[in-house]
PDB file of C-alpha atoms in Angstrom:
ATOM      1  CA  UNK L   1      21.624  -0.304 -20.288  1.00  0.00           C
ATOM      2  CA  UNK L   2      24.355   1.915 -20.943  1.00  0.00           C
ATOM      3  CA  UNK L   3      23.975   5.805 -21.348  1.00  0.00           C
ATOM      4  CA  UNK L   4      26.881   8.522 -21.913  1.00  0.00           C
ATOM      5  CA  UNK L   5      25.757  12.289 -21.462  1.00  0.00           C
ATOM      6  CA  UNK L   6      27.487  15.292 -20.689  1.00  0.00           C
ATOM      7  CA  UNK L   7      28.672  16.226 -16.997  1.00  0.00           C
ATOM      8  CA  UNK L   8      26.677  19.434 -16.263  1.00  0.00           C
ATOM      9  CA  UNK L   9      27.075  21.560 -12.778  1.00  0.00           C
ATOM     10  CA  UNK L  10      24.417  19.409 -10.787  1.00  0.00           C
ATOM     11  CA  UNK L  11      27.359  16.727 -11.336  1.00  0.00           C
ATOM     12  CA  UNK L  12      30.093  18.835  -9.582  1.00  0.00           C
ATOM     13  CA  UNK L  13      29.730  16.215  -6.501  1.00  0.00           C
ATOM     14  CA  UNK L  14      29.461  13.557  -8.518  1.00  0.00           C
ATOM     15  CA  UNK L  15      32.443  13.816 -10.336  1.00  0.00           C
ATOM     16  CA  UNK L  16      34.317  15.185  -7.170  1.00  0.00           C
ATOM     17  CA  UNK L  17      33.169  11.363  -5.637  1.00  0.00           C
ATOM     18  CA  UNK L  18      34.323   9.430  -8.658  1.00  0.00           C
ATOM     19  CA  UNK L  19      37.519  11.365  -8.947  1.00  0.00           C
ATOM     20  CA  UNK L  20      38.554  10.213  -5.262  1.00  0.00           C
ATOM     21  CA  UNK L  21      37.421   6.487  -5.597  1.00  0.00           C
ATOM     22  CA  UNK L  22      39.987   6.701  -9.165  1.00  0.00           C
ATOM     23  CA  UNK L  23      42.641   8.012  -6.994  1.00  0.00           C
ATOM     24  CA  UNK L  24      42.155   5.730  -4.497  1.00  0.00           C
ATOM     25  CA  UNK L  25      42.534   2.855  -7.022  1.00  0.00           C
ATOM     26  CA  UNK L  26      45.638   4.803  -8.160  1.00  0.00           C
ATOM     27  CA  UNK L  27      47.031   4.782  -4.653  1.00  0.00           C
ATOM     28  CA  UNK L  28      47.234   8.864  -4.717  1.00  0.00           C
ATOM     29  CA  UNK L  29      44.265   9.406  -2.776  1.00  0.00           C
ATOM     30  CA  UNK L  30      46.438  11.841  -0.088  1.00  0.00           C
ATOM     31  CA  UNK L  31      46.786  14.051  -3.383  1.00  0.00           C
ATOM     32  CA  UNK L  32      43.245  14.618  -3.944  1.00  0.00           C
ATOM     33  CA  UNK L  33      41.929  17.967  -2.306  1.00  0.00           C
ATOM     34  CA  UNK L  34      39.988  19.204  -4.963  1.00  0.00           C
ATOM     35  CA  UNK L  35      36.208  20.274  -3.725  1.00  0.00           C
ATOM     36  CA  UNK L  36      32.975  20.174  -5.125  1.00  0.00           C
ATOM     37  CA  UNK L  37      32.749  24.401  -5.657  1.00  0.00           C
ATOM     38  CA  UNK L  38      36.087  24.188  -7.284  1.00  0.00           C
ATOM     39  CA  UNK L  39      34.709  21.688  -9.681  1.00  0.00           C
ATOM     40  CA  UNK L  40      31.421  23.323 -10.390  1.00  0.00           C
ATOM     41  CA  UNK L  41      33.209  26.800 -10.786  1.00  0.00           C
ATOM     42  CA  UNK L  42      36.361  25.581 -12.815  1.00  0.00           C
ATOM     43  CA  UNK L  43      34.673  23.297 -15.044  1.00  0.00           C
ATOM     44  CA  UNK L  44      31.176  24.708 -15.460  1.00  0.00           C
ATOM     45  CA  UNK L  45      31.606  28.410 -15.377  1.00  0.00           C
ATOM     46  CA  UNK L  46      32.555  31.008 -17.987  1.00  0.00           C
ATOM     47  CA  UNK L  47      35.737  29.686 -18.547  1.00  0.00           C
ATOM     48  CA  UNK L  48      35.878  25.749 -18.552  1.00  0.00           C
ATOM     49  CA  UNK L  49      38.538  24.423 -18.012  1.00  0.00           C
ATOM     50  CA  UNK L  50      37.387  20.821 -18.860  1.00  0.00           C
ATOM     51  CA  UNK L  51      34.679  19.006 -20.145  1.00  0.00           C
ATOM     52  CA  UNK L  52      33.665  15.500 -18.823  1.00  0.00           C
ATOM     53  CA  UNK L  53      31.076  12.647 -20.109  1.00  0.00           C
ATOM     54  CA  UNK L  54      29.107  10.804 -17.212  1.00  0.00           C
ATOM     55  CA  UNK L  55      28.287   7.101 -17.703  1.00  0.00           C
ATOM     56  CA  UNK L  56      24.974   5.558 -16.401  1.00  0.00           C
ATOM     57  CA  UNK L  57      24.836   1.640 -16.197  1.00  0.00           C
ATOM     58  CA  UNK L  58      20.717   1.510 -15.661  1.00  0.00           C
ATOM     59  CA  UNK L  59      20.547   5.088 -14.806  1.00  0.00           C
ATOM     60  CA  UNK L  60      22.944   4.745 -11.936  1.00  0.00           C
ATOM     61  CA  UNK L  61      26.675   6.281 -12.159  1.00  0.00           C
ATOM     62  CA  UNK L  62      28.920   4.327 -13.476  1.00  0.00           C
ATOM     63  CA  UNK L  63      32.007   6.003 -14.640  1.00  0.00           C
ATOM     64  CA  UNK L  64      33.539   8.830 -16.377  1.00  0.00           C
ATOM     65  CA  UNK L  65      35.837  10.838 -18.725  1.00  0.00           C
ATOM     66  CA  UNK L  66      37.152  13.735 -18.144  1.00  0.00           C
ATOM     67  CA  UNK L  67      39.365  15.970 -20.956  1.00  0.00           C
ATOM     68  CA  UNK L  68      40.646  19.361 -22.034  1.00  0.00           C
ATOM     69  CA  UNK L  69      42.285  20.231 -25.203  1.00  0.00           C
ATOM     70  CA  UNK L  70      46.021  20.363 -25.776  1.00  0.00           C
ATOM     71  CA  UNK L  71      48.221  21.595 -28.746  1.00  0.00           C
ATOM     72  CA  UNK L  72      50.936  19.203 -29.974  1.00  0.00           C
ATOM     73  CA  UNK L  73      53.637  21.732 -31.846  1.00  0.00           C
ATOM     74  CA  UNK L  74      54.098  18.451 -33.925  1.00  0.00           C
ATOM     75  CA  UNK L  75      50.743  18.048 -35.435  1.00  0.00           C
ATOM     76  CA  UNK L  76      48.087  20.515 -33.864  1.00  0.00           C
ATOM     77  CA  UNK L  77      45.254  20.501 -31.709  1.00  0.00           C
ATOM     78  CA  UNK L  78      44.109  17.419 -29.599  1.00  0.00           C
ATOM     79  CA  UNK L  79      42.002  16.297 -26.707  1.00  0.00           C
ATOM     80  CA  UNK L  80      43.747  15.351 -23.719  1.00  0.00           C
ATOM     81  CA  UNK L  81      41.811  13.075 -21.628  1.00  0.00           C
ATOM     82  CA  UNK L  82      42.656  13.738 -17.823  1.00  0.00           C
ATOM     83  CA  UNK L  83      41.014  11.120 -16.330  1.00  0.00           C
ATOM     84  CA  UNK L  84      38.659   7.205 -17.311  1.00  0.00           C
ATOM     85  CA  UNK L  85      37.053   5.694 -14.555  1.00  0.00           C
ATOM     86  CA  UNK L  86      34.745   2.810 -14.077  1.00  0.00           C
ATOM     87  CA  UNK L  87      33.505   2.280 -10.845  1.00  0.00           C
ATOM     88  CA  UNK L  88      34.389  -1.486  -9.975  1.00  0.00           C
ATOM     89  CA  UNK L  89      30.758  -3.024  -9.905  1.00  0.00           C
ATOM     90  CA  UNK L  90      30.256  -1.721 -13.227  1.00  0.00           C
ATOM     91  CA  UNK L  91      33.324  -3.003 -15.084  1.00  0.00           C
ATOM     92  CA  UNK L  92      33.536  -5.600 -17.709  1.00  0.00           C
ATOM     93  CA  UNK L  93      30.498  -4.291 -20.101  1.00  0.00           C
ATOM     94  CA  UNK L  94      32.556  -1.797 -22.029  1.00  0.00           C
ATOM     95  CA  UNK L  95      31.975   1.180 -20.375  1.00  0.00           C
ATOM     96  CA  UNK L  96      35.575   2.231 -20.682  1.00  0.00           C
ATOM     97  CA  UNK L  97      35.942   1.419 -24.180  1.00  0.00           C
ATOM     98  CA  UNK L  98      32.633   3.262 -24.761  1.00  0.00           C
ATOM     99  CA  UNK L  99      33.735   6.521 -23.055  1.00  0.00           C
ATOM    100  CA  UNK L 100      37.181   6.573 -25.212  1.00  0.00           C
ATOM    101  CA  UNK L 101      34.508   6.161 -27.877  1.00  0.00           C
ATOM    102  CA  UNK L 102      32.509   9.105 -27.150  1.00  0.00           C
ATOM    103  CA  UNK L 103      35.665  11.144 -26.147  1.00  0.00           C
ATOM    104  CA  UNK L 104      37.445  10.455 -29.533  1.00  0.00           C
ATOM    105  CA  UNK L 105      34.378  11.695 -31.447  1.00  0.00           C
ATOM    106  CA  UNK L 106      34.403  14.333 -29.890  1.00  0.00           C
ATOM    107  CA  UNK L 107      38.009  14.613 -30.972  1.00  0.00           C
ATOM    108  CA  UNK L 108      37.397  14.311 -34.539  1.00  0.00           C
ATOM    109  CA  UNK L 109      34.280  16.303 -34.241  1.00  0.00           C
ATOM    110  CA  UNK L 110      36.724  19.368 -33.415  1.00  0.00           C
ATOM    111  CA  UNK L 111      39.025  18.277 -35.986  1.00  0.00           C
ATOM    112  CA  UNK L 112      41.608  17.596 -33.552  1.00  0.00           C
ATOM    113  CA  UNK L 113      44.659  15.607 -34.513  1.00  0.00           C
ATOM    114  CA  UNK L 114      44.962  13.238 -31.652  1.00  0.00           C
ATOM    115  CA  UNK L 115      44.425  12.060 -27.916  1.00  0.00           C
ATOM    116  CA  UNK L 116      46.704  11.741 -25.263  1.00  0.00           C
ATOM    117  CA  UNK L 117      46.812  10.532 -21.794  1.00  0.00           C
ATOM    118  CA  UNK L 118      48.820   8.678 -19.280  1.00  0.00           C
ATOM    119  CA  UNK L 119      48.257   5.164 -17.681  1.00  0.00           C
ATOM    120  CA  UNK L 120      50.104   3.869 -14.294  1.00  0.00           C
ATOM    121  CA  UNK L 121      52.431   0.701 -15.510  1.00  0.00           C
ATOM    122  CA  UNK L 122      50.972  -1.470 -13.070  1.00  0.00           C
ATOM    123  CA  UNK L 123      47.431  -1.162 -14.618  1.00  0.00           C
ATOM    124  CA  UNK L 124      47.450  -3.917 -16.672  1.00  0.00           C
ATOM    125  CA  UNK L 125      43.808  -4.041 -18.117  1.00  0.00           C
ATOM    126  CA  UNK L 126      43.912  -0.431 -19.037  1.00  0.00           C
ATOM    127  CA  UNK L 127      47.051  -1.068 -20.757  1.00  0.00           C
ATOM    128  CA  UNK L 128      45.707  -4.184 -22.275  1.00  0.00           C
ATOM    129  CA  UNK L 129      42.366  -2.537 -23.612  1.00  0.00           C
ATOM    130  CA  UNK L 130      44.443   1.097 -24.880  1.00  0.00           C
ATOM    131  CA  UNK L 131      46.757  -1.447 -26.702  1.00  0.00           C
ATOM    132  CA  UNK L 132      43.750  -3.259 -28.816  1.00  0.00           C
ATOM    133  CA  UNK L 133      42.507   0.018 -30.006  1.00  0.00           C
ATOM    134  CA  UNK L 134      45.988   1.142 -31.520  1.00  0.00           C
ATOM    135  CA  UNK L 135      47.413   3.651 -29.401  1.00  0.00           C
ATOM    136  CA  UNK L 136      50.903   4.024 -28.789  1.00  0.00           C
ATOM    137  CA  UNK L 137      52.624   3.829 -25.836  1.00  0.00           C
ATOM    138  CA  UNK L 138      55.662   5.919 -25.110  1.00  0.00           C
ATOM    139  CA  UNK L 139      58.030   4.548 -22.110  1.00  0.00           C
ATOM    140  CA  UNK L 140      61.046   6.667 -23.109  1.00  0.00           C
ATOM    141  CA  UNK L 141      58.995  10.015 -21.969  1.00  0.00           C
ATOM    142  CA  UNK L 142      58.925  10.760 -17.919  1.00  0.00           C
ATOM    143  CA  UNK L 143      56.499  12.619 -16.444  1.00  0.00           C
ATOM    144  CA  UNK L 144      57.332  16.278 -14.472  1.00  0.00           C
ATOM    145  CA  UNK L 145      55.818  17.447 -11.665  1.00  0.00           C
ATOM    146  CA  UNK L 146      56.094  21.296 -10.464  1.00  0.00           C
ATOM    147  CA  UNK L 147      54.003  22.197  -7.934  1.00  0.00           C
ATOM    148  CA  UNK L 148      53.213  23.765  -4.071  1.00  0.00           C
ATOM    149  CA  UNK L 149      56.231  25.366  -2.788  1.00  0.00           C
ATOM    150  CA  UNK L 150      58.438  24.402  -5.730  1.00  0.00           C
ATOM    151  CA  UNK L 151      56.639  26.289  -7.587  1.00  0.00           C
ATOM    152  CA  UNK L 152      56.209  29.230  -5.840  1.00  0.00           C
ATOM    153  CA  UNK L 153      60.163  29.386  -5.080  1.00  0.00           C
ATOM    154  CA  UNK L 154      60.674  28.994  -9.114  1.00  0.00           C
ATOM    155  CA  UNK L 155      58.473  31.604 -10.157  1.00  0.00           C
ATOM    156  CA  UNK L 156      60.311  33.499  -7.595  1.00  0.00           C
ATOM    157  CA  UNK L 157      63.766  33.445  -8.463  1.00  0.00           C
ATOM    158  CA  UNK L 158      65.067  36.699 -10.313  1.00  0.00           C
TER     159      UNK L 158
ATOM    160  CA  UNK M   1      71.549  39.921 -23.154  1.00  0.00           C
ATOM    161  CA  UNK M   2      68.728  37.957 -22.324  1.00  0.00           C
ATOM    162  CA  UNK M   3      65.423  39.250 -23.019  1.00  0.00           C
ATOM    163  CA  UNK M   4      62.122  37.158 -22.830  1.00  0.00           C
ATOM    164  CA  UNK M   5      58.806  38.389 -24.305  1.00  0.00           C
ATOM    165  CA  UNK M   6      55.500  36.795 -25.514  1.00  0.00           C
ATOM    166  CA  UNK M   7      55.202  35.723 -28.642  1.00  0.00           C
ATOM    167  CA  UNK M   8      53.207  37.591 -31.191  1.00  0.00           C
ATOM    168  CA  UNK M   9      51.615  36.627 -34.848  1.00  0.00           C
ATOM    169  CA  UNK M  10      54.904  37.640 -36.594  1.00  0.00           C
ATOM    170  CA  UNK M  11      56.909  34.596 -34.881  1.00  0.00           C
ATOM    171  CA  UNK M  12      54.940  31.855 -36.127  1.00  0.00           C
ATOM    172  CA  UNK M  13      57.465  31.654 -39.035  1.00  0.00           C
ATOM    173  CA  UNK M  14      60.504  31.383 -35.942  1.00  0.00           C
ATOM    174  CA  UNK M  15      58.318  29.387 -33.915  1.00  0.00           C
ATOM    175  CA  UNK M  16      57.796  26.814 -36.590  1.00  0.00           C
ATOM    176  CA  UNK M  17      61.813  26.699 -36.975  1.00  0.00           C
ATOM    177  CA  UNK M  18      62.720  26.535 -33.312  1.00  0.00           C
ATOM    178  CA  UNK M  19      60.011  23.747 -33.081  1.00  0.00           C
ATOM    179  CA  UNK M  20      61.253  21.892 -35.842  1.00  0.00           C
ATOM    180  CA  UNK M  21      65.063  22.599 -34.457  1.00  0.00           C
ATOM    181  CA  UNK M  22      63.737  20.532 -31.055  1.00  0.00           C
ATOM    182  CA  UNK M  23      61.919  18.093 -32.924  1.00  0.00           C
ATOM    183  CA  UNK M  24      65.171  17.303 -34.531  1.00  0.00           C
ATOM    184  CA  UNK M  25      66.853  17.006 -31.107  1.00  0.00           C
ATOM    185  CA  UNK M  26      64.845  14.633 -30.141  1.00  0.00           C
ATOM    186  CA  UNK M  27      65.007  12.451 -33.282  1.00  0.00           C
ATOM    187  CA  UNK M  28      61.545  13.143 -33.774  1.00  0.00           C
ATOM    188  CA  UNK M  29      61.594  15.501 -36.857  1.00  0.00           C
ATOM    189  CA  UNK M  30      59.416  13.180 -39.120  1.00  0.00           C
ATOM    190  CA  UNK M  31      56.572  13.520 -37.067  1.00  0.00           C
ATOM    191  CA  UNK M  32      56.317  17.430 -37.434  1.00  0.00           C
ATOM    192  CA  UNK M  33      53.955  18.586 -39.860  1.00  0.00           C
ATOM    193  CA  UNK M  34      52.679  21.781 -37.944  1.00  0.00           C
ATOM    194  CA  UNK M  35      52.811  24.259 -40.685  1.00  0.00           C
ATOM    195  CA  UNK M  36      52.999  28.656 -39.890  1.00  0.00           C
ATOM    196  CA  UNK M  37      49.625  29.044 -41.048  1.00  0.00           C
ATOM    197  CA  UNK M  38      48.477  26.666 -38.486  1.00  0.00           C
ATOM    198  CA  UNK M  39      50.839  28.527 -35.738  1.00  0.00           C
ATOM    199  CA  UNK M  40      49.401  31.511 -36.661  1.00  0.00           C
ATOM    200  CA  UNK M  41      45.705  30.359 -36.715  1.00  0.00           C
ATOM    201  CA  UNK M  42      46.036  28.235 -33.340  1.00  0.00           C
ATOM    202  CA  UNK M  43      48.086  30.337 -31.244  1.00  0.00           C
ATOM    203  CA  UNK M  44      47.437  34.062 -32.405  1.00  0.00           C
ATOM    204  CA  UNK M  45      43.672  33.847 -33.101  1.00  0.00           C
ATOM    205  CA  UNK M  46      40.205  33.982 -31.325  1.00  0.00           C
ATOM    206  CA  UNK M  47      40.261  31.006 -28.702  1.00  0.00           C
ATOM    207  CA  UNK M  48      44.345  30.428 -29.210  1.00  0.00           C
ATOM    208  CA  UNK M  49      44.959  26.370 -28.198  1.00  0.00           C
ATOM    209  CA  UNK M  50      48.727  28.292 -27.075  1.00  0.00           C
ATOM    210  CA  UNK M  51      51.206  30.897 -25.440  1.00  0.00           C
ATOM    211  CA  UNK M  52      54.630  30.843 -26.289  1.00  0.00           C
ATOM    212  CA  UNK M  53      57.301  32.829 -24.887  1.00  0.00           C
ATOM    213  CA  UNK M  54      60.798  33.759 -27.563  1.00  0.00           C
ATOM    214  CA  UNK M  55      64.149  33.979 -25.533  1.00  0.00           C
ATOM    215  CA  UNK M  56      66.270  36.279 -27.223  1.00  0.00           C
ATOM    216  CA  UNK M  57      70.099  36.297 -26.710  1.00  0.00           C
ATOM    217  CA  UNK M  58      71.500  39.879 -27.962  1.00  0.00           C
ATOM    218  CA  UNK M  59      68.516  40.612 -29.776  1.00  0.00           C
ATOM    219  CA  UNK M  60      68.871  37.033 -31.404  1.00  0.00           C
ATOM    220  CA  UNK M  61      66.087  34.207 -31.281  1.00  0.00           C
ATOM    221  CA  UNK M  62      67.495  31.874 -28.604  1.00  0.00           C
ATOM    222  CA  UNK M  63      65.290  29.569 -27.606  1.00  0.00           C
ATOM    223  CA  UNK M  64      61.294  29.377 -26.659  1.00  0.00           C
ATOM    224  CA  UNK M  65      58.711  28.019 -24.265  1.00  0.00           C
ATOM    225  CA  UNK M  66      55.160  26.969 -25.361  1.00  0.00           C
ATOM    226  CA  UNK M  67      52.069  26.118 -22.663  1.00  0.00           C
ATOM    227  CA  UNK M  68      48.519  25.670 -22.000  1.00  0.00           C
ATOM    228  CA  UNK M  69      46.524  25.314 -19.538  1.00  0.00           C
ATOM    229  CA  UNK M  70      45.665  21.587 -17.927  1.00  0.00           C
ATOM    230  CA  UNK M  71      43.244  20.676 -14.838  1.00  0.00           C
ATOM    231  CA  UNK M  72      44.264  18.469 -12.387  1.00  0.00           C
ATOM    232  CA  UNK M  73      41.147  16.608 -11.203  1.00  0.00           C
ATOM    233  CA  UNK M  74      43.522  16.256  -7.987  1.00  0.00           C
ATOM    234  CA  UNK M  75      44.499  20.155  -7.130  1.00  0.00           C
ATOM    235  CA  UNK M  76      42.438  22.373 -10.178  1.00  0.00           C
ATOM    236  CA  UNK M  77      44.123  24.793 -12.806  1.00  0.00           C
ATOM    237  CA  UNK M  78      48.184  24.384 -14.146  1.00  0.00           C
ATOM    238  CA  UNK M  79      50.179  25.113 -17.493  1.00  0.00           C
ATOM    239  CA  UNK M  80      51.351  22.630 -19.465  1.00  0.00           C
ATOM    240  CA  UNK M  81      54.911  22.950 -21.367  1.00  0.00           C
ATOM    241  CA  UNK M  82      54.663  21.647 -24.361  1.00  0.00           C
ATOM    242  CA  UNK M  83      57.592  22.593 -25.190  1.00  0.00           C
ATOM    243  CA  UNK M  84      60.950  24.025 -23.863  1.00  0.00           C
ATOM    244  CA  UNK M  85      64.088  24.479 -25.935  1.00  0.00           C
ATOM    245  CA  UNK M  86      67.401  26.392 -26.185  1.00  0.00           C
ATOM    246  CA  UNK M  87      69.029  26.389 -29.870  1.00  0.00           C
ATOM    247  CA  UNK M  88      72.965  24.594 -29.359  1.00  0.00           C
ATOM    248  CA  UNK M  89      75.066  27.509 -29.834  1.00  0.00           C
ATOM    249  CA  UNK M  90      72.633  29.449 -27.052  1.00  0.00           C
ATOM    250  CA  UNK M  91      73.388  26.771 -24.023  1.00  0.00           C
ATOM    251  CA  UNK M  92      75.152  27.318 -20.884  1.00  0.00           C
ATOM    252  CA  UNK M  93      73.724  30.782 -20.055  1.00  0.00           C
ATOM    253  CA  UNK M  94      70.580  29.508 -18.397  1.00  0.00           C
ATOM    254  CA  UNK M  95      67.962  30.444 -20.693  1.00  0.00           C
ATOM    255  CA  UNK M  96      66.141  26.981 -20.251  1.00  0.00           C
ATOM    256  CA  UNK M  97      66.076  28.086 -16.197  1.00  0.00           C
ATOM    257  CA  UNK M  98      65.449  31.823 -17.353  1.00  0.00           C
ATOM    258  CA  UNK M  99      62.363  30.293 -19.526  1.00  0.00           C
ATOM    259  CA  UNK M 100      60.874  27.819 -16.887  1.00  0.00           C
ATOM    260  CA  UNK M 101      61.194  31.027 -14.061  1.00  0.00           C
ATOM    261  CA  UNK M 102      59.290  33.138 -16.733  1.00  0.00           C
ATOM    262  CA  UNK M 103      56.240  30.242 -17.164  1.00  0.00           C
ATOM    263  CA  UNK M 104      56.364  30.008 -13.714  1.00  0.00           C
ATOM    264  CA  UNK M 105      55.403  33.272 -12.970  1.00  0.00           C
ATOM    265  CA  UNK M 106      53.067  33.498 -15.292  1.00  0.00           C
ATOM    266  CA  UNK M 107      51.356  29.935 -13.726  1.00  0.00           C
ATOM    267  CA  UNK M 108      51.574  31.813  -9.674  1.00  0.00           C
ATOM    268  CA  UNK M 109      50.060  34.904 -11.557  1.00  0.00           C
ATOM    269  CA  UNK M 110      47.314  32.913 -13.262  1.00  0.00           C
ATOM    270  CA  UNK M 111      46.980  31.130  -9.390  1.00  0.00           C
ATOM    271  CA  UNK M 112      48.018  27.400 -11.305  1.00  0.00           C
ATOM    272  CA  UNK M 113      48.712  24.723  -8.770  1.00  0.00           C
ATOM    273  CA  UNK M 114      51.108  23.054 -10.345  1.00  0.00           C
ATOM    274  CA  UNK M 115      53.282  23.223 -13.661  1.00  0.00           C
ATOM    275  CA  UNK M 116      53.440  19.571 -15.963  1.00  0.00           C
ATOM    276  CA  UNK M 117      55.613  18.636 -18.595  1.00  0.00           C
ATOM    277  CA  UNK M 118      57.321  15.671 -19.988  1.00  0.00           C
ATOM    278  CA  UNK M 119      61.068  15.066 -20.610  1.00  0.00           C
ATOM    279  CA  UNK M 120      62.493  11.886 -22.905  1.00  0.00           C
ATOM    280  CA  UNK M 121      64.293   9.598 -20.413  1.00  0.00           C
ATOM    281  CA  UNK M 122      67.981   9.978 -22.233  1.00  0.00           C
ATOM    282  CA  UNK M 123      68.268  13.770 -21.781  1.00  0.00           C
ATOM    283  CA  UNK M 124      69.715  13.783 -18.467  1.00  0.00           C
ATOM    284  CA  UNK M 125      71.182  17.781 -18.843  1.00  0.00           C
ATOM    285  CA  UNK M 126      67.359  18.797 -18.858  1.00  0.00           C
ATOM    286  CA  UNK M 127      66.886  15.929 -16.516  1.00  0.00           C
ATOM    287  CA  UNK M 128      69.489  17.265 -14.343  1.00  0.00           C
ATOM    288  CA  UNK M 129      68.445  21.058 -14.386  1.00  0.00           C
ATOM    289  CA  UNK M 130      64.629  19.874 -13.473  1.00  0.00           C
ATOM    290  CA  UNK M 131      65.621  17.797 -10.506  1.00  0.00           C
ATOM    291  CA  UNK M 132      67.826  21.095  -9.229  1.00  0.00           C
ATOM    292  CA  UNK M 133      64.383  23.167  -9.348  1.00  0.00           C
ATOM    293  CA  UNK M 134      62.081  20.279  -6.819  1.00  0.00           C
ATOM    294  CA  UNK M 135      60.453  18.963  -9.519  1.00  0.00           C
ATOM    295  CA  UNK M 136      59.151  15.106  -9.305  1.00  0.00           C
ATOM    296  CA  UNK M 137      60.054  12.667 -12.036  1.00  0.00           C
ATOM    297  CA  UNK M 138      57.069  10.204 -12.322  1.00  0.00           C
ATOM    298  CA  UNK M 139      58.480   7.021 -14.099  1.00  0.00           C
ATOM    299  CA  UNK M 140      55.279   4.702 -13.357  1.00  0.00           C
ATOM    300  CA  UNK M 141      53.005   7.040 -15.655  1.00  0.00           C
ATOM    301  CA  UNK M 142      53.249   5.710 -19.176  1.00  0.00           C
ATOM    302  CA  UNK M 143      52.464   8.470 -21.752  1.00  0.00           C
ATOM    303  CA  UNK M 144      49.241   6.851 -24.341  1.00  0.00           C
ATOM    304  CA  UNK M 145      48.886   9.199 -27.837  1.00  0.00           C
ATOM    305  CA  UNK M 146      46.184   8.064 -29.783  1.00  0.00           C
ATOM    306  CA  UNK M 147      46.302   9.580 -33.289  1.00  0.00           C
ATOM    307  CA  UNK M 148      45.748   9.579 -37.008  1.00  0.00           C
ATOM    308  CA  UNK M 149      43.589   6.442 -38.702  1.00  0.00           C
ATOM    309  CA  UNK M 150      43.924   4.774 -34.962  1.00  0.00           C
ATOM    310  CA  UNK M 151      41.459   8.090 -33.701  1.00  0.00           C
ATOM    311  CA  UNK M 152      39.184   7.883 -36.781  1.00  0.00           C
ATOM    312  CA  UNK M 153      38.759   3.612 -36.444  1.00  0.00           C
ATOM    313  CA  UNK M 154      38.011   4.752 -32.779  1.00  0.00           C
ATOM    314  CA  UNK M 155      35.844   7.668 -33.012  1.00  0.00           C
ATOM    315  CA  UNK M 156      33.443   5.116 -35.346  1.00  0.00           C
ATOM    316  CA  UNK M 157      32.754   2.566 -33.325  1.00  0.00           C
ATOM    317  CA  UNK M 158      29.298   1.645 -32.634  1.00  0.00           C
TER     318      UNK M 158
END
């Protein structure tokens, strides 16, 4: 049986486990550094900055969502959803559909005008399932990266 | 001159102009229906969703950059740029660098890890300019925006 509750601190290594197995399906893995105290202090402390909804398949994880707001200058506020993961032995009884679920009433809850997020090309069945709930996909915008030593020596220039 | 300084309550008026100036660059201007009030109310208020930063040129409005913050499940805290634009007769005196070196700094300051952003695939000038400062171009993320009636049939679901 499927239950979706809110991620509190006591799920900082939780999440931190479920956000390296995602990666890993992503290939990015060698990305990942993030720890469990950076978690429990960035998301759960005075300032979050996220909010993520835990999963249980029979009271055992089984995926998650993780989101923060963002502000289109087009239309206003919206929920930005960073990450949707189902761990593989869990997939095919809606779990992923029922996080987007839970993620875009939270959305209109806050009267926010939208949801974005991003999906790899090569991920078919994400595509596949995003498609048959009416999103739109935009292929003519690229993502940009700035970070490490890029960034530094940007924010340094006079 | 150039001059860059935050944006205050009394530019939601020019912000909602420069905004609808971009929009218009990008062939995008009938999706805009941000109005000032909401500028004013989501930027300037209590929890603002925003920061913007107005480029002035000689005293004159010149361009702007808008951000907030994002969390990388991979590295922790960055700043999103929503948006980043330079009004025609303004180009070719590096305000768009001038702009990116000032959100920069602020991102180092705030100890980001990373800037984001996303750039439409036929704008090579901006294209160009990004490349020159190390970013990475990530052309297998597909951007997903979820909005409108498609977020309300979602958000009810059972």
């Amino acid at each position: 049986m499927l239950r979706i509750r809110p991620a509190t601190i006591q799920d900082a290594a939780l999440l931190r486990t479920m956000i390296r197995e995602l990666a890993e399906f992503e290939h990015q893995l060698e990305h990942v550094t993030i720890r469990e105290e950076d978690l429990a202090r960035d998301g759960f402390g005075k300032k979050p900055g996220f909010r993520a909804l835990i999963a249980e398949w029979d009271s055992q994880p089984a995926g998650y969502a993780l989101f923060f707001p963002y502000y289109s200058t087009w239309v206003g506020p919206g929920l930005f959803l960073e990450d949707l993961f189902v761990r593989p032995a869990s997939r095919g009884k809606g779990i992923g559909k029922a996080l987007l679920v839970a993620v875009a009433r939270i959305a209109t809850e806050e009267n926010c005008c939208g949801m974005r997020w991003e999906v790899l090309d090569w991920n078919k069945k994400a595509i596949e399932l995003y498609k048959s709930l009416g999103v739109e996909l935009r292929r003519d915008w690229l993502s940009v990266w700035l970070d490490g030593d890029a960034l530094q020596k940007l924010a340094s220039k006079a």
